XYZ file of C-alpha atoms in Angstrom:
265
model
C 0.000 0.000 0.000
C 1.718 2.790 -0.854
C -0.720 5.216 -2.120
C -0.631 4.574 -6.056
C -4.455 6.552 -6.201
C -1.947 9.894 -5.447
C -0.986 11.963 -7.989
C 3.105 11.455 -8.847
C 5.341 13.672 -6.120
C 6.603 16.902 -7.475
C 9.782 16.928 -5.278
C 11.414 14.927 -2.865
C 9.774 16.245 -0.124
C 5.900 15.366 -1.492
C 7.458 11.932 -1.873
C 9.101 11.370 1.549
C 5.434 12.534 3.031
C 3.787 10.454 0.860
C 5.919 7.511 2.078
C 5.734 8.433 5.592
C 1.263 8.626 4.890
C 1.817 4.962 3.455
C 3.765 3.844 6.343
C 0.960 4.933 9.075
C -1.922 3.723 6.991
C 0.161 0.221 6.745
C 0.246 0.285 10.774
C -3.125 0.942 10.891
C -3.921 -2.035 8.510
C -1.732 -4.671 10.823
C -3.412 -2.705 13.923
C -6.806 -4.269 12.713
C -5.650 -7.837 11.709
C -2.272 -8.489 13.397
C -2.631 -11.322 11.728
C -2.613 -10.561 7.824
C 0.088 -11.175 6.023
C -0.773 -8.580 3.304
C -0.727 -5.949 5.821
C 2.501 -7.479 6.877
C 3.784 -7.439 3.590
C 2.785 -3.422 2.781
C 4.053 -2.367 5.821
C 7.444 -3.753 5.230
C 7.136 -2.438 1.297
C 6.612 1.086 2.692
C 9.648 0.872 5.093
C 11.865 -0.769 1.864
C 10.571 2.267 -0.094
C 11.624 5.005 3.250
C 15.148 3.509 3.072
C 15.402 3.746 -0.697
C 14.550 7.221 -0.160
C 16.477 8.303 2.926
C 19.077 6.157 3.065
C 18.652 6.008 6.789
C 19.825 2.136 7.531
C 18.034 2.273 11.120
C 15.318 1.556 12.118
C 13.542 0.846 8.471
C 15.503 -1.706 7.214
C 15.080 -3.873 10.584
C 11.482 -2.778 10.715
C 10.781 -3.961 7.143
C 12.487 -7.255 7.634
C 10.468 -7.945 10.534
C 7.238 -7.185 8.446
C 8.006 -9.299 5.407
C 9.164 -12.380 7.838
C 5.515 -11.487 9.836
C 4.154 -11.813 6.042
C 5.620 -15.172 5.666
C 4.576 -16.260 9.087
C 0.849 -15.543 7.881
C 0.044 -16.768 5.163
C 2.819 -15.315 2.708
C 5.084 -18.052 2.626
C 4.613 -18.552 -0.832
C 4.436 -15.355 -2.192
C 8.034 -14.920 -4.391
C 7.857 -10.987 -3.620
C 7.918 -10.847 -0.754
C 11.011 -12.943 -0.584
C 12.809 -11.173 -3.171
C 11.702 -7.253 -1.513
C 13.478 -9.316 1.476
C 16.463 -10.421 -0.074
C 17.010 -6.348 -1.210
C 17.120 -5.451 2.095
C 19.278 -8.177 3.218
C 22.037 -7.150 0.640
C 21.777 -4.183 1.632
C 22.743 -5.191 5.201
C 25.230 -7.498 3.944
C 23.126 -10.347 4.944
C 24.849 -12.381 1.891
C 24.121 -15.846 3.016
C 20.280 -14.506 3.795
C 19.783 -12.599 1.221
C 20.364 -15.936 -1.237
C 18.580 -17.921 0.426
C 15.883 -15.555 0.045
C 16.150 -15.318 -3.494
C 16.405 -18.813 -4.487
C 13.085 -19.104 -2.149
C 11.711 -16.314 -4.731
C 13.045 -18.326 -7.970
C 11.641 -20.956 -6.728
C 7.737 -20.091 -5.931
C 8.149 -18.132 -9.629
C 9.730 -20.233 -11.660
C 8.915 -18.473 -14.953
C 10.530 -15.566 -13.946
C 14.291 -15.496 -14.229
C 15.102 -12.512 -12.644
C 15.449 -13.757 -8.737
C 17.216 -16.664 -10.110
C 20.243 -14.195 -11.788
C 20.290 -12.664 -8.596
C 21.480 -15.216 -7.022
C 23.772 -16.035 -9.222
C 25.045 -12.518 -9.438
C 25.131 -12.321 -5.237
C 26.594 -16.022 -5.224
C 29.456 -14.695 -7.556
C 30.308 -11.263 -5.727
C 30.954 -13.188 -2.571
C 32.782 -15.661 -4.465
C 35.172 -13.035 -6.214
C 35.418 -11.186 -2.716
C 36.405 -14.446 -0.839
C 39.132 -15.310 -3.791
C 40.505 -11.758 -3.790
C 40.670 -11.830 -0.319
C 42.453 -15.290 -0.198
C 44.970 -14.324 -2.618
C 45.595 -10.686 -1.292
C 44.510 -9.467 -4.738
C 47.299 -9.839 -7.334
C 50.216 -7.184 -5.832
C 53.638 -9.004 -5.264
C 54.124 -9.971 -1.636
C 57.431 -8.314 -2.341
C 55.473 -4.909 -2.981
C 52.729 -5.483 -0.190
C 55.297 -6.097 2.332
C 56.977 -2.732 1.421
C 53.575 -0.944 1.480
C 52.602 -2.356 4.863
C 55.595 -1.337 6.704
C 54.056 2.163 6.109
C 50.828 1.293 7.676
C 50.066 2.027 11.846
C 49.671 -0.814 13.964
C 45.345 -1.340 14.531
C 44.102 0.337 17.781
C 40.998 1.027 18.956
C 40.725 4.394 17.083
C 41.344 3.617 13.320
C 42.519 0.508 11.282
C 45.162 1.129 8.121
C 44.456 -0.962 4.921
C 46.631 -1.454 1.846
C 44.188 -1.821 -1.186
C 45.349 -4.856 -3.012
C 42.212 -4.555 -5.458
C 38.577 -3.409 -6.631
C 35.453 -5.221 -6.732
C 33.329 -4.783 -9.721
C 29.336 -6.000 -8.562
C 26.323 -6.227 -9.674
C 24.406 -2.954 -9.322
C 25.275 -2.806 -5.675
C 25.429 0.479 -4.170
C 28.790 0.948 -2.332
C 32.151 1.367 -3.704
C 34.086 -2.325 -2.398
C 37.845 -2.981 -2.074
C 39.277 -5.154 -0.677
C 42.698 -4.201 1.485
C 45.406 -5.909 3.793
C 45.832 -5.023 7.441
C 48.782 -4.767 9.474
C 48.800 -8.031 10.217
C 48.320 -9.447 6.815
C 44.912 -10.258 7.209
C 42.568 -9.571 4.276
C 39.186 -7.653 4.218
C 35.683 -6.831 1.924
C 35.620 -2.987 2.254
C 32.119 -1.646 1.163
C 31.825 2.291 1.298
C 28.779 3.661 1.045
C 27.443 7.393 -0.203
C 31.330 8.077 -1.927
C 31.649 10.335 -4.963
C 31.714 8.381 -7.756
C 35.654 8.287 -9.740
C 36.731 8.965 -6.362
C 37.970 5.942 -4.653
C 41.223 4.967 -3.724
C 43.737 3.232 -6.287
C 45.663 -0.342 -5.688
C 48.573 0.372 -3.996
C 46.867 3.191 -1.167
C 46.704 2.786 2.638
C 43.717 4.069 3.549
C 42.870 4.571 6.955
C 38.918 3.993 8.726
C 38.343 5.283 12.052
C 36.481 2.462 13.968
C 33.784 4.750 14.881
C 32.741 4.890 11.168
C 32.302 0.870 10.710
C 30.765 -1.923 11.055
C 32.502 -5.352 10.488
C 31.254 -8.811 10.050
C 32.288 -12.521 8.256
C 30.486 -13.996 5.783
C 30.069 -17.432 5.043
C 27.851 -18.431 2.265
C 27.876 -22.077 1.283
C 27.027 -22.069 -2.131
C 27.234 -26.050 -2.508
C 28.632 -28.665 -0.798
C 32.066 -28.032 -1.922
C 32.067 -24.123 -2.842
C 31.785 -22.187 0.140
C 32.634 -17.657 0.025
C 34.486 -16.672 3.300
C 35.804 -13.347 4.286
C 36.198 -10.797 6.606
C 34.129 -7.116 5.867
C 33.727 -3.843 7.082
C 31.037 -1.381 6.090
C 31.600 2.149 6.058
C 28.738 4.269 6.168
C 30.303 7.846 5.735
C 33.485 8.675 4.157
C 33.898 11.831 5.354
C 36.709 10.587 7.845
C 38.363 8.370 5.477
C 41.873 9.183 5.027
C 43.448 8.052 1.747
C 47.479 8.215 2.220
C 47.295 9.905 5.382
C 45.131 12.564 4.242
C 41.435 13.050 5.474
C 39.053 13.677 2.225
C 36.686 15.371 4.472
C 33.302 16.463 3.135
C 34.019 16.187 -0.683
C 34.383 13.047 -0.600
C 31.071 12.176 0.333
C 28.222 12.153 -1.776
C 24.817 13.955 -1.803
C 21.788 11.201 -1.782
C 19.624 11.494 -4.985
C 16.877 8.565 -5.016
C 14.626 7.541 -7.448
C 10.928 5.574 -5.950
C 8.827 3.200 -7.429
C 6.129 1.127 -6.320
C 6.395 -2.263 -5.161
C 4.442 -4.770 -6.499
């Protein structure tokens, strides 16, 4: 439910109180059956859509998750949209192993649809490439990486110094991803989100995250019984406080949020 009988929003403001009309009708709807699934299901749609919009991580993605998984819970379960509006959100929390298991659940309950089913296959190989670049270091000499690391602070509590040892190309995924070596020669996903496109750093950079800007977790996604993606991550949110080289960006490097809505089927 998220309004389609309104008129198209002029501006970015129409549309984020549009969204925020569609998110209070929704409550109302699982107010009077707490036990729907399709009020379940819009609910979560019109928190999906209020990230998409603001960007703002907490609390809509958590609270759409919970919706969709109350959708399954009654009387959803086989619905492949809601498993696939799921699985967005779950990328977008990094939930790899969840969010695939999500989408082969949508492939599956729509079989004559192909597009959950690339999904997966397009999720299954970004973790794959990410756990094999992070295994191998990339493809910079050890010679080279040694040399590079000597430059880099030992990891305290305030900030962590990465050598990047490669780029990750994905799938229409929304934050730049590297993947660099710590002091200690252990290897890590980086995914930075809201960064000025072209702006990056280059192979061969230390860059330096303070911890108070990330968020890291380990993935393991078992994509068969023999091919399984592990690897380390850490999600920045904000560059602003990135230093590339020793030298903080600061505010340029950061990007201003332009988002485009649609409905949800």
């Amino acid at each position: 439910m998220l309004l389609r009988s309104y008129p198209p929003a002029k501006n970015s403001k129409e549309k984020y109180d549009n969204l925020q009309l569609s998110v209070q009708k929704a409550k109302e709807a699982v107010i009077l059956d707490s036990e729907s699934g399709l009020a379940w299901y819009n609910l979560g749609n019109a928190h999906l859509q209020l990230y998409i919009l603001t960007f703002e991580t907490e609390p809509h993605v958590k609270t759409a998750l919970v919706s969709y998984e109350k959708a399954l819970k009654y009387g959803e379960t086989y619905n492949p949209d809601v498993h696939f509006n799921k699985a967005q959100l779950q990328i977008f929390a990094e939930m790899w192993s969840e969010a695939f298991n999500s989408l082969l659940l949508s492939a599956k309950f729509d079989p004559e649809s192909n597009f959950a089913k690339e999904r997966s296959e397009a999720v299954a190989d970004f973790c794959k490439r990410a756990s094999l670049l992070c295994k191998n270091k990339g493809k910079m000499r050890p010679k080279r990486l040694a040399e590079l690391l000597k430059k880099c602070e030992k990891d305290s509590k305030e900030s962590i110094d990465l050598v990047v040892v490669g780029h990750l190309t994905h799938f229409n995924y929304i934050p730049f991803a590297f993947v660099g070596v710590d002091n200690s020669s252990e290897a890590h996903l980086v995914t930075v989100y809201n960064m000025v496109q072209g702006q990056g750093p280059l192979i061969g950079d230390i860059v330096t995250i303070p911890s108070l800007t990330m968020k890291s977790t380990k993935t393991n996604l078992s994509l068969s019984t023999e091919d399984t993606a592990q690897y380390s991550s850490i999600r920045v949110e904000r560059p602003s406080k990135l230093a590339f080289n020793k030298k903080v960006r600061g505010a340029s490097l950061e990007a201003k949020l332009f988002c485009r809505t649609e409905n949800l089927e």
